[in-house]
Short mmCIF file of C-alpha atoms and ligand atoms in Angstrom, two decimals:
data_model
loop_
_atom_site.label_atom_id
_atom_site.label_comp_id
_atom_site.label_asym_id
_atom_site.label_seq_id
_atom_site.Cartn_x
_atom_site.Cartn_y
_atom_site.Cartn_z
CA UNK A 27 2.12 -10.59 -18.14
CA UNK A 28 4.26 -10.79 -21.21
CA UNK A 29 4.38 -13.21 -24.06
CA UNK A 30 7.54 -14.41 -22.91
CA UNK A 31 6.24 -15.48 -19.43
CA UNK A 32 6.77 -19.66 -19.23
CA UNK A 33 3.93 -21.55 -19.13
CA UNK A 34 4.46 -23.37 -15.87
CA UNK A 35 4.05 -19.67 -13.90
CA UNK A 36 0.81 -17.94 -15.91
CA UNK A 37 -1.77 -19.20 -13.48
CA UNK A 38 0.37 -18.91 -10.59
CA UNK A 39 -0.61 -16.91 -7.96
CA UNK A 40 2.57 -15.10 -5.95
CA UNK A 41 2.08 -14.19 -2.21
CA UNK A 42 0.86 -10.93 -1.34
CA UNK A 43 2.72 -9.34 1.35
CA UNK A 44 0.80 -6.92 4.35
CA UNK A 45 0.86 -3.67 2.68
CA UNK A 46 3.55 -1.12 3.61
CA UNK A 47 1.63 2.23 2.89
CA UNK A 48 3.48 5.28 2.36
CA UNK A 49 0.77 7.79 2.20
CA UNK A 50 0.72 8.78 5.66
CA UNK A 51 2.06 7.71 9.49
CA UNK A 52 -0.03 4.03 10.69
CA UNK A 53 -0.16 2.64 13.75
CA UNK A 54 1.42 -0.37 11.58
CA UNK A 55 -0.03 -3.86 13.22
CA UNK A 56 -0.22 -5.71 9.89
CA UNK A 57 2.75 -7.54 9.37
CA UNK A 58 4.02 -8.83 13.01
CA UNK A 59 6.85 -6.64 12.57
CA UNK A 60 8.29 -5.94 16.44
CA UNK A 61 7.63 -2.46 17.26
CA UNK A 62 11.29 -2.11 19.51
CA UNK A 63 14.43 -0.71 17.82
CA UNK A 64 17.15 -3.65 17.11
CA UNK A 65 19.30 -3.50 20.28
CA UNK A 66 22.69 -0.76 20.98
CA UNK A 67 24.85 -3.78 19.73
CA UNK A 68 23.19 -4.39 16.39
CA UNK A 69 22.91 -0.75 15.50
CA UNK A 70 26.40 -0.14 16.76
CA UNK A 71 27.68 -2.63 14.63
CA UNK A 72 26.55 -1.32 11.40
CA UNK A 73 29.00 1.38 11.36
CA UNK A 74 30.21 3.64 8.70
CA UNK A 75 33.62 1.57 8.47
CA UNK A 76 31.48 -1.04 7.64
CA UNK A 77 29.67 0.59 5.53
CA UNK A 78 32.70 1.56 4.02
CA UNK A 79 33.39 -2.11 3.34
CA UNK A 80 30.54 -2.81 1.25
CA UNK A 81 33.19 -3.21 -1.86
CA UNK A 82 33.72 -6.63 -0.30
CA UNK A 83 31.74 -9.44 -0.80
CA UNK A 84 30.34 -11.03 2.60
CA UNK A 85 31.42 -14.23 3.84
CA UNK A 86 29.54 -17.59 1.91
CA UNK A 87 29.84 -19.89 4.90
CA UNK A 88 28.74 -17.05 7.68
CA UNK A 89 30.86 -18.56 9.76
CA UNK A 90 30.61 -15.95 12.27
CA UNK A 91 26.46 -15.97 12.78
CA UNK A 92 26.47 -19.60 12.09
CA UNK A 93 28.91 -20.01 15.17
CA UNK A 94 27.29 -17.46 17.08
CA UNK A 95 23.82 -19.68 16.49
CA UNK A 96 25.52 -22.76 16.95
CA UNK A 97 26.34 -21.28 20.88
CA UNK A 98 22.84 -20.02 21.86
CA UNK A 99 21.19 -23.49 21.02
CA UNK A 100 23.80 -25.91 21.85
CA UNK A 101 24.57 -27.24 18.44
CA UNK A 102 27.36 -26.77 15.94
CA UNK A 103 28.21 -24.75 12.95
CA UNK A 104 27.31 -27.74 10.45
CA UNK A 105 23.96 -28.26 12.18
CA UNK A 106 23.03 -24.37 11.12
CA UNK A 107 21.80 -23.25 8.03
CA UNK A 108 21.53 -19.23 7.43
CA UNK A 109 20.08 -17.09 4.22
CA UNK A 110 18.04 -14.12 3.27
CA UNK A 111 15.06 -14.23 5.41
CA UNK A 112 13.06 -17.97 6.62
CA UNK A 113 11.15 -17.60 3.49
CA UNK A 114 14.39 -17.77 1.22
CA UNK A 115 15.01 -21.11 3.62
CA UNK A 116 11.30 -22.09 3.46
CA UNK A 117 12.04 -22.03 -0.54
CA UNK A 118 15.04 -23.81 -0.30
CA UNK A 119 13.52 -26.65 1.81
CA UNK A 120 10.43 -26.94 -1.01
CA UNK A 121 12.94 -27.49 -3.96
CA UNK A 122 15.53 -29.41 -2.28
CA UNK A 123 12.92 -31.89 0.14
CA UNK A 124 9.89 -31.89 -2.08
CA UNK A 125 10.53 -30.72 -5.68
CA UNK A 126 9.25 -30.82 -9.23
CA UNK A 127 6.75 -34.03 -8.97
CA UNK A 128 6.77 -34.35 -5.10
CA UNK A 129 4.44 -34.15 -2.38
CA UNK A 130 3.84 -31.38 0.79
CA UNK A 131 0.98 -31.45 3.29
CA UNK A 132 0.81 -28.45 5.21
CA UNK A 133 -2.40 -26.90 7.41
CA UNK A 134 -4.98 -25.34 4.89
CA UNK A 135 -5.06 -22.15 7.26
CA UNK A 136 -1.51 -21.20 8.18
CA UNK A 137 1.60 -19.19 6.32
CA UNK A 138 0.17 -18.48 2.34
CA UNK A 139 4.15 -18.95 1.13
CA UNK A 140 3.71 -22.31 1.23
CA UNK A 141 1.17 -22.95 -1.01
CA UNK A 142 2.74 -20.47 -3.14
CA UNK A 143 6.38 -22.39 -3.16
CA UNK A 144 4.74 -25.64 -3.90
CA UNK A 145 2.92 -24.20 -7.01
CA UNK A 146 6.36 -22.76 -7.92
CA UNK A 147 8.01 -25.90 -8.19
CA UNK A 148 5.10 -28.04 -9.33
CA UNK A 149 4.84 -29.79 -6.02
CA UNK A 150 1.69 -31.48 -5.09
CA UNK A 151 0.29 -30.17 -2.12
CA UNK A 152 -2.57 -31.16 0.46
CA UNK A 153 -3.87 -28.49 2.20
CA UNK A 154 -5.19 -30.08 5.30
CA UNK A 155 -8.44 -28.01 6.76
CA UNK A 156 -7.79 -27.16 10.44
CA UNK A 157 -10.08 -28.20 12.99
CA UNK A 158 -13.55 -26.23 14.16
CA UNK A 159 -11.42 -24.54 16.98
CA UNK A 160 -8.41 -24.02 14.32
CA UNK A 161 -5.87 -26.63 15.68
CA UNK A 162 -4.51 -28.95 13.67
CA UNK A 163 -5.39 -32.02 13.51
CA UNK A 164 -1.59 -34.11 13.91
CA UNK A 165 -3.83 -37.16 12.52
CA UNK A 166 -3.35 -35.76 9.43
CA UNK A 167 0.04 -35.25 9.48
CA UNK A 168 1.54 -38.90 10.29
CA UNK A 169 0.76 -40.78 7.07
CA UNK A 170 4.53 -40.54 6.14
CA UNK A 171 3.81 -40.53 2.49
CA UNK A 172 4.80 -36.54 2.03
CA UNK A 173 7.12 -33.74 3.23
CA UNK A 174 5.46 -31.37 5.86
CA UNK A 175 5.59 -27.78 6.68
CA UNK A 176 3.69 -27.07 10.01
CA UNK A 177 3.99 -23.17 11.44
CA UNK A 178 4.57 -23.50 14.91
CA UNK A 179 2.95 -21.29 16.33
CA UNK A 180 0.79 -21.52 13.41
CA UNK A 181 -0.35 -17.98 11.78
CA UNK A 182 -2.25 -16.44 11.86
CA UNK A 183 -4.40 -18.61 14.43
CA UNK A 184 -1.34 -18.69 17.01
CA UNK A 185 -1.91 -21.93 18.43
CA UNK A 186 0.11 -24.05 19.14
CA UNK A 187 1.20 -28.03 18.89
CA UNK A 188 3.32 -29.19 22.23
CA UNK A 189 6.20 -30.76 21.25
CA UNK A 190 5.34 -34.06 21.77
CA UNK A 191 2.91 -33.58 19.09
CA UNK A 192 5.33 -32.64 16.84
CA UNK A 193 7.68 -35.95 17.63
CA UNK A 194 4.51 -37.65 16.81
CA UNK A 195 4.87 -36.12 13.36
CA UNK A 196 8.18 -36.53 13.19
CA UNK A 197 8.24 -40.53 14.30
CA UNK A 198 5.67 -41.27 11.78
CA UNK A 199 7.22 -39.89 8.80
CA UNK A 200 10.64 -41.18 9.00
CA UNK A 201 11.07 -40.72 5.37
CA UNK A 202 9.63 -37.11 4.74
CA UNK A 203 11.11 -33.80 6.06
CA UNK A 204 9.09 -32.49 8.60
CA UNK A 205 9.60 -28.74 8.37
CA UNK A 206 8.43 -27.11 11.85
CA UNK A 207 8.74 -23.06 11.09
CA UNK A 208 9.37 -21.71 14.25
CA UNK A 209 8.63 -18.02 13.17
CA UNK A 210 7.16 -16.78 16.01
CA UNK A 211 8.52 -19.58 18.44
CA UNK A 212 10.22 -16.80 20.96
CA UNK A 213 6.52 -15.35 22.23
CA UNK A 214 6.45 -18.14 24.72
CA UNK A 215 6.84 -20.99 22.70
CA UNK A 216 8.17 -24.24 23.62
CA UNK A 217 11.19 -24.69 20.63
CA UNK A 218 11.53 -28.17 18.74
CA UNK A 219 15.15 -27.25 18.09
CA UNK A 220 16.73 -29.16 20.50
CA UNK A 221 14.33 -32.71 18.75
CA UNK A 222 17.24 -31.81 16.02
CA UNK A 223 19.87 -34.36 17.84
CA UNK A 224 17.49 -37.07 17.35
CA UNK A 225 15.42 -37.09 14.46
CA UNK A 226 16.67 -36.71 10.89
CA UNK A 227 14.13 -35.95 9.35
CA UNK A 228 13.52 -32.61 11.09
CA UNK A 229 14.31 -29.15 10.01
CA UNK A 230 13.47 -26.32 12.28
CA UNK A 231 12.90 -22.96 10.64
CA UNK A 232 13.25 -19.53 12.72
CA UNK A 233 13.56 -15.81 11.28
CA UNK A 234 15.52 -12.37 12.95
CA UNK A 235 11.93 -10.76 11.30
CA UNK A 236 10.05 -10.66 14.43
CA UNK A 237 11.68 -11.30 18.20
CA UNK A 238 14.79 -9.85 16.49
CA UNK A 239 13.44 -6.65 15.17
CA UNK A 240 15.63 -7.60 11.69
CA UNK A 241 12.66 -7.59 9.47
CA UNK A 242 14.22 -4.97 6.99
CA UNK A 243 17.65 -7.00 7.26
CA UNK A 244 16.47 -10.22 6.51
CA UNK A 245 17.64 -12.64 7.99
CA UNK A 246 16.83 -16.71 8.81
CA UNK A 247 18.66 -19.54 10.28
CA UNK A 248 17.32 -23.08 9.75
CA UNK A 249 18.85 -26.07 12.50
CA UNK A 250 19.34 -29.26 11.06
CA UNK A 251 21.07 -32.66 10.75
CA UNK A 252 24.35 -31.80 9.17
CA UNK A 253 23.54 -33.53 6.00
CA UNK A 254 20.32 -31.75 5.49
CA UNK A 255 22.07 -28.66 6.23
CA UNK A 256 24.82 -29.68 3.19
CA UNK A 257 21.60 -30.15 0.39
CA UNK A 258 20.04 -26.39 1.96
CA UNK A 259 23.66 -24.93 1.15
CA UNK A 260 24.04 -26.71 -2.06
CA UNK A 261 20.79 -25.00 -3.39
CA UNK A 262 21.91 -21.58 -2.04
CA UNK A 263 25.29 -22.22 -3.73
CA UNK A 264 23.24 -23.04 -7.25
CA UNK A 265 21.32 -19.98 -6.64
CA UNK A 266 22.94 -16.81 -4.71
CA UNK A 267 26.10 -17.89 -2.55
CA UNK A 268 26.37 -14.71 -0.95
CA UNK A 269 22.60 -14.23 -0.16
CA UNK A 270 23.02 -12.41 2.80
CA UNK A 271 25.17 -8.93 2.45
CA UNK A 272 27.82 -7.95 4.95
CA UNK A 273 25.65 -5.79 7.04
CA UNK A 274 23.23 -8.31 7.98
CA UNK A 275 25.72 -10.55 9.07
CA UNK A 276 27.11 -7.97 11.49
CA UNK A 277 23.68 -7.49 12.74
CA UNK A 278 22.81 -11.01 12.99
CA UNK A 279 26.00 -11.90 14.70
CA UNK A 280 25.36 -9.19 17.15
CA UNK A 281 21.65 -9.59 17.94
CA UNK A 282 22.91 -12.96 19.02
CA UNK A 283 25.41 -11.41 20.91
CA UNK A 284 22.76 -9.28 22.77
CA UNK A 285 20.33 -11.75 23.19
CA UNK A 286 18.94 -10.63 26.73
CA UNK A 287 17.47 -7.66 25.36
CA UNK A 288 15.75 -9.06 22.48
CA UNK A 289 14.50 -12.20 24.87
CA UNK A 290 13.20 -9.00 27.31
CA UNK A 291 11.69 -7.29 24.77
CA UNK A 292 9.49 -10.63 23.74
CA UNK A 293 8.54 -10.79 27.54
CA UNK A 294 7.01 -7.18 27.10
CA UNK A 295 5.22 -8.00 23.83
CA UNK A 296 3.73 -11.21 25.39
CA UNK A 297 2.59 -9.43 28.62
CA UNK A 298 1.37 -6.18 26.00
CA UNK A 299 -0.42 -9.77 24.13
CA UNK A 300 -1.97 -11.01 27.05
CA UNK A 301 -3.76 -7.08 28.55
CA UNK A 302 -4.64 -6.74 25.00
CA UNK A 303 -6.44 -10.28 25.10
CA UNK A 304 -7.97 -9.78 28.22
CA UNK A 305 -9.70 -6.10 27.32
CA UNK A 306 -10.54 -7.75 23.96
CA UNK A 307 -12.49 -10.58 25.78
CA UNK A 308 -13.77 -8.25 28.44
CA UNK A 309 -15.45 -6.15 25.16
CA UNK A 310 -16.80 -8.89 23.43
CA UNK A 311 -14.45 -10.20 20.92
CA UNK A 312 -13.18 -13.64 20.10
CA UNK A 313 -9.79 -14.02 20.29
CA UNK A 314 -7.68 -17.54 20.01
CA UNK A 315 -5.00 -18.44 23.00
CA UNK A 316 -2.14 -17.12 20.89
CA UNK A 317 1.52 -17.54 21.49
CA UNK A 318 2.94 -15.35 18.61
CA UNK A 319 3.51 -11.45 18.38
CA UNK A 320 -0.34 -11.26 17.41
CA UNK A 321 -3.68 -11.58 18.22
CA UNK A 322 -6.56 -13.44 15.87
CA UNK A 323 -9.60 -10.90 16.66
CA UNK A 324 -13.22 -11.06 15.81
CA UNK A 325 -16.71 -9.39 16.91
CA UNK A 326 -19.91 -11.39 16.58
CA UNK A 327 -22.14 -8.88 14.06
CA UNK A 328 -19.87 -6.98 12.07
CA UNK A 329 -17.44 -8.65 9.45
CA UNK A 330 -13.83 -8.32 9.28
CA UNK A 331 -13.68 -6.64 6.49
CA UNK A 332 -15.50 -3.91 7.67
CA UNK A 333 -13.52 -3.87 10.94
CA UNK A 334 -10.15 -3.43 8.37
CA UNK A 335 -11.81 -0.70 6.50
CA UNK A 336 -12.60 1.38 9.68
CA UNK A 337 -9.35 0.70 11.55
CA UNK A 338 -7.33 1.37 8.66
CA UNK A 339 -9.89 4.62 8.21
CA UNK A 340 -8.80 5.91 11.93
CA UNK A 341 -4.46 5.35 10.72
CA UNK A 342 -4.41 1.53 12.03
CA UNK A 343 -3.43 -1.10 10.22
CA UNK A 344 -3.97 -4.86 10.80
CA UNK A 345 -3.99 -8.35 8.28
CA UNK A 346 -7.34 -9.16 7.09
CA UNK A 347 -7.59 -12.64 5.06
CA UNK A 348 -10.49 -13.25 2.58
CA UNK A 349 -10.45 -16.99 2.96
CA UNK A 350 -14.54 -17.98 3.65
CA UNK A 351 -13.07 -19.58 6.95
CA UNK A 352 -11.38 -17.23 8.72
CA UNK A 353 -13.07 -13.89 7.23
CA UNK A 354 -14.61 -12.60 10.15
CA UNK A 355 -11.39 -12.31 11.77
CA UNK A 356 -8.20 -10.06 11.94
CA UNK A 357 -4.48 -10.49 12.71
CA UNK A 358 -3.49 -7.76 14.71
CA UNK A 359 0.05 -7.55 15.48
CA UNK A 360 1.61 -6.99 19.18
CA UNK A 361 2.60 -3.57 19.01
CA UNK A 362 3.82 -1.36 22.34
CA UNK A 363 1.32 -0.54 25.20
CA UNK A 364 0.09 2.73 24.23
CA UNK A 365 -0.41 1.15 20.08
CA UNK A 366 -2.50 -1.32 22.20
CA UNK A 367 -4.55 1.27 24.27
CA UNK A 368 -4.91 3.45 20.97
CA UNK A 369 -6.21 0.25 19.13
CA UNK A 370 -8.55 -0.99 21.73
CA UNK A 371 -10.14 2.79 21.82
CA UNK A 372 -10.61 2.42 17.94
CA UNK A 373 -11.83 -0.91 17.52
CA UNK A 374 -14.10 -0.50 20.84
CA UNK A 375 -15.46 2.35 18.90
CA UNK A 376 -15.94 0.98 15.58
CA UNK A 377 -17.90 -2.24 17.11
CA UNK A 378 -19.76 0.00 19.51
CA UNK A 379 -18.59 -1.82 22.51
N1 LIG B 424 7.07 -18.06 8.41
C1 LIG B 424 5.95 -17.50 8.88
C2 LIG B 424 4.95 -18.36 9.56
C3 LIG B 424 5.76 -16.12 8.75
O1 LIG B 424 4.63 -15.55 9.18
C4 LIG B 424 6.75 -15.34 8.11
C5 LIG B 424 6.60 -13.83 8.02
N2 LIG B 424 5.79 -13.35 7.04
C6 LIG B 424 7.87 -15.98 7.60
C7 LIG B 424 8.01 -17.34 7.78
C8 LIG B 424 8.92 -15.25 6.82
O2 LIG B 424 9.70 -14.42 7.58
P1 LIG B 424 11.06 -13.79 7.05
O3 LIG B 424 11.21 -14.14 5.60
O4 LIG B 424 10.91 -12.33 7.28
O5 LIG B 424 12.13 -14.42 7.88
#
């Protein structure tokens, strides 16, 4: 840290992505990246004319993606916020709906950004502790005295609230955004999206990270009531107008365009999900009901530190979290089949089952 460092960020922690060795070839299930090529379409479209075209600046409004969005869920281009990845969006949302001197309550065990955002812009945050069995408790969420940011699914447990939970949220907080981040919503999840039309208060969050195989472009969309969408694109305009380049765009616009073979490829990951599950359970292992692109994994009598260590030993990587609550487990991302069969070999192994 230098001397010049403000005061308001020494303490701060920032978020610690899943490592991205480079020392040698993973099996790489630590960061619920999607382990299928972006479709013909999107690589097709990033073409050396393109390429070519980088001079340019990219379009501000994204009118093309935001239409393109606008189609596949039945709303319109003013009702669709896009920028450089969800968590750009998730940032945008803490400034703009909480801010310096306001309030957040999100679940204590879920996405680490947030907590990280809020001490960022000196917002006060509860961290609400999730329940025994990890669910949230929606109890604590309908006290309409603060934003909220609920993961839905939430990571990296996986569970999920139904969506009449979430208009529970949303009814008793009529004067609070309630920010539902639909990450890993297209793992067979049920979408709050369409709530949009009828409560104002809501702002859906998804990403092109994970169902979209986009990670490396990043890319999010947030769906809104217009007006919220106007104070998201007033903050991007104060901060970095053209936040997503010219390539992404292309590949954004057409991923949307090809949208049967992502939704396909999902449909493989959640049936690769559920064999995984069902071997895990068959071994031994505790695993939550997930509906994300990963799995929540732990063995009775050996910690999950140690089950890291010796993955990550035999080339596979996978999340492990130090929080006291959730330190026996790991996240292991959905990867194809025969990553699965490799992994369940290895960790079968390691835990002698
Ligand atoms: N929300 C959740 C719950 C996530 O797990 C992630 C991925 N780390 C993100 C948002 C951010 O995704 P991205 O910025 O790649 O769109």
């Amino acid at each position: 840290m230098s001397r010049f460092l403000h005061e308001r960020y020494r303490s701060m922690e920032a978020y610690t992505p899943g490592e991205q060795p480079q020392d040698m070839e993973y099996i790489k299930l630590n960061t619920n990246e999607s382990p299928y090529q972006p479709s013909p379409e999107v690589i097709a479209a990033v073409s050396h004319e393109e390429v070519e075209k980088l001079r340019l600046y990219p379009d501000p409004e994204c009118k093309e993606l935001r239409d393109a969005l606008a189609n596949r869920f039945g709303a319109k281009r003013e009702n669709i916020f896009v920028s450089n990845g969800s968590d750009d969006i998730l940032n945008f949302a803490f400034m703009a709906f909480a801010g310096l001197g306001g309030s957040v309550t999100f679940p204590e065990i879920s996405y680490g950004f947030y907590q990280v955002f809020a001490e960022l812009h000196g917002i006060n945050f509860r961290a609400v502790p999730l329940k025994q069995d990890f669910s949230i408790d929606i109890a604590e969420y309908t006290k309409n005295d603060s934003m909220v940011v609920i993961a839905n699914p939430n990571a990296p447990t996986g569970l999920m609230l139904s969506k009449d939970e979430v208009e529970t949220i949303l009814k008793s907080n009529p004067d609070h955004v309630v920010l539902i981040d639909e990450a890993y919503i297209d793992f067979g999840g049920t979408s709050c999206a369409s709530l949009v039309e009828r409560y104002d208060n809501l702002l859906v969050v998804q990403t092109f990270s994970k169902s979209r195989s986009l990670a490396g472009g990043r890319l999010g969309f947030a769906i809104a009531n217009s007006e919220m969408i106007k104070d998201l694109e007033k903050i991007k305009y104060s901060t970095n107008p053209y936040s997503i380049n010219r390539l992404t765009l292309l590949a954004g616009t057409a991923a949307i365009a090809s949208d049967g073979y992502f939704m396909d490829k999902c449909k493989e990951i959640v049936e690769t999900r559920e064999y995984t599950k069902e071997e895990l359970k068959k071994s031994g292992f505790t695993v939550t009901d997930s509906f994300a692109n990963f799995l929540f994994v732990k063995k009775d009598g050996i910690s999950g530190e140690e089950v890291y260590r010796k993955l990550r030993e035999n080339g596979i990587l996978v999340r492990h979290f130090t929080k006291e609550s959730i330190c026996d487990y790991n996240r292991v991302t959905v990867g194809t089949r025969e990553q699965m069969e490799t992994f369940l070999q290895v960790i079968r192994k390691i835990c002698e089952v």
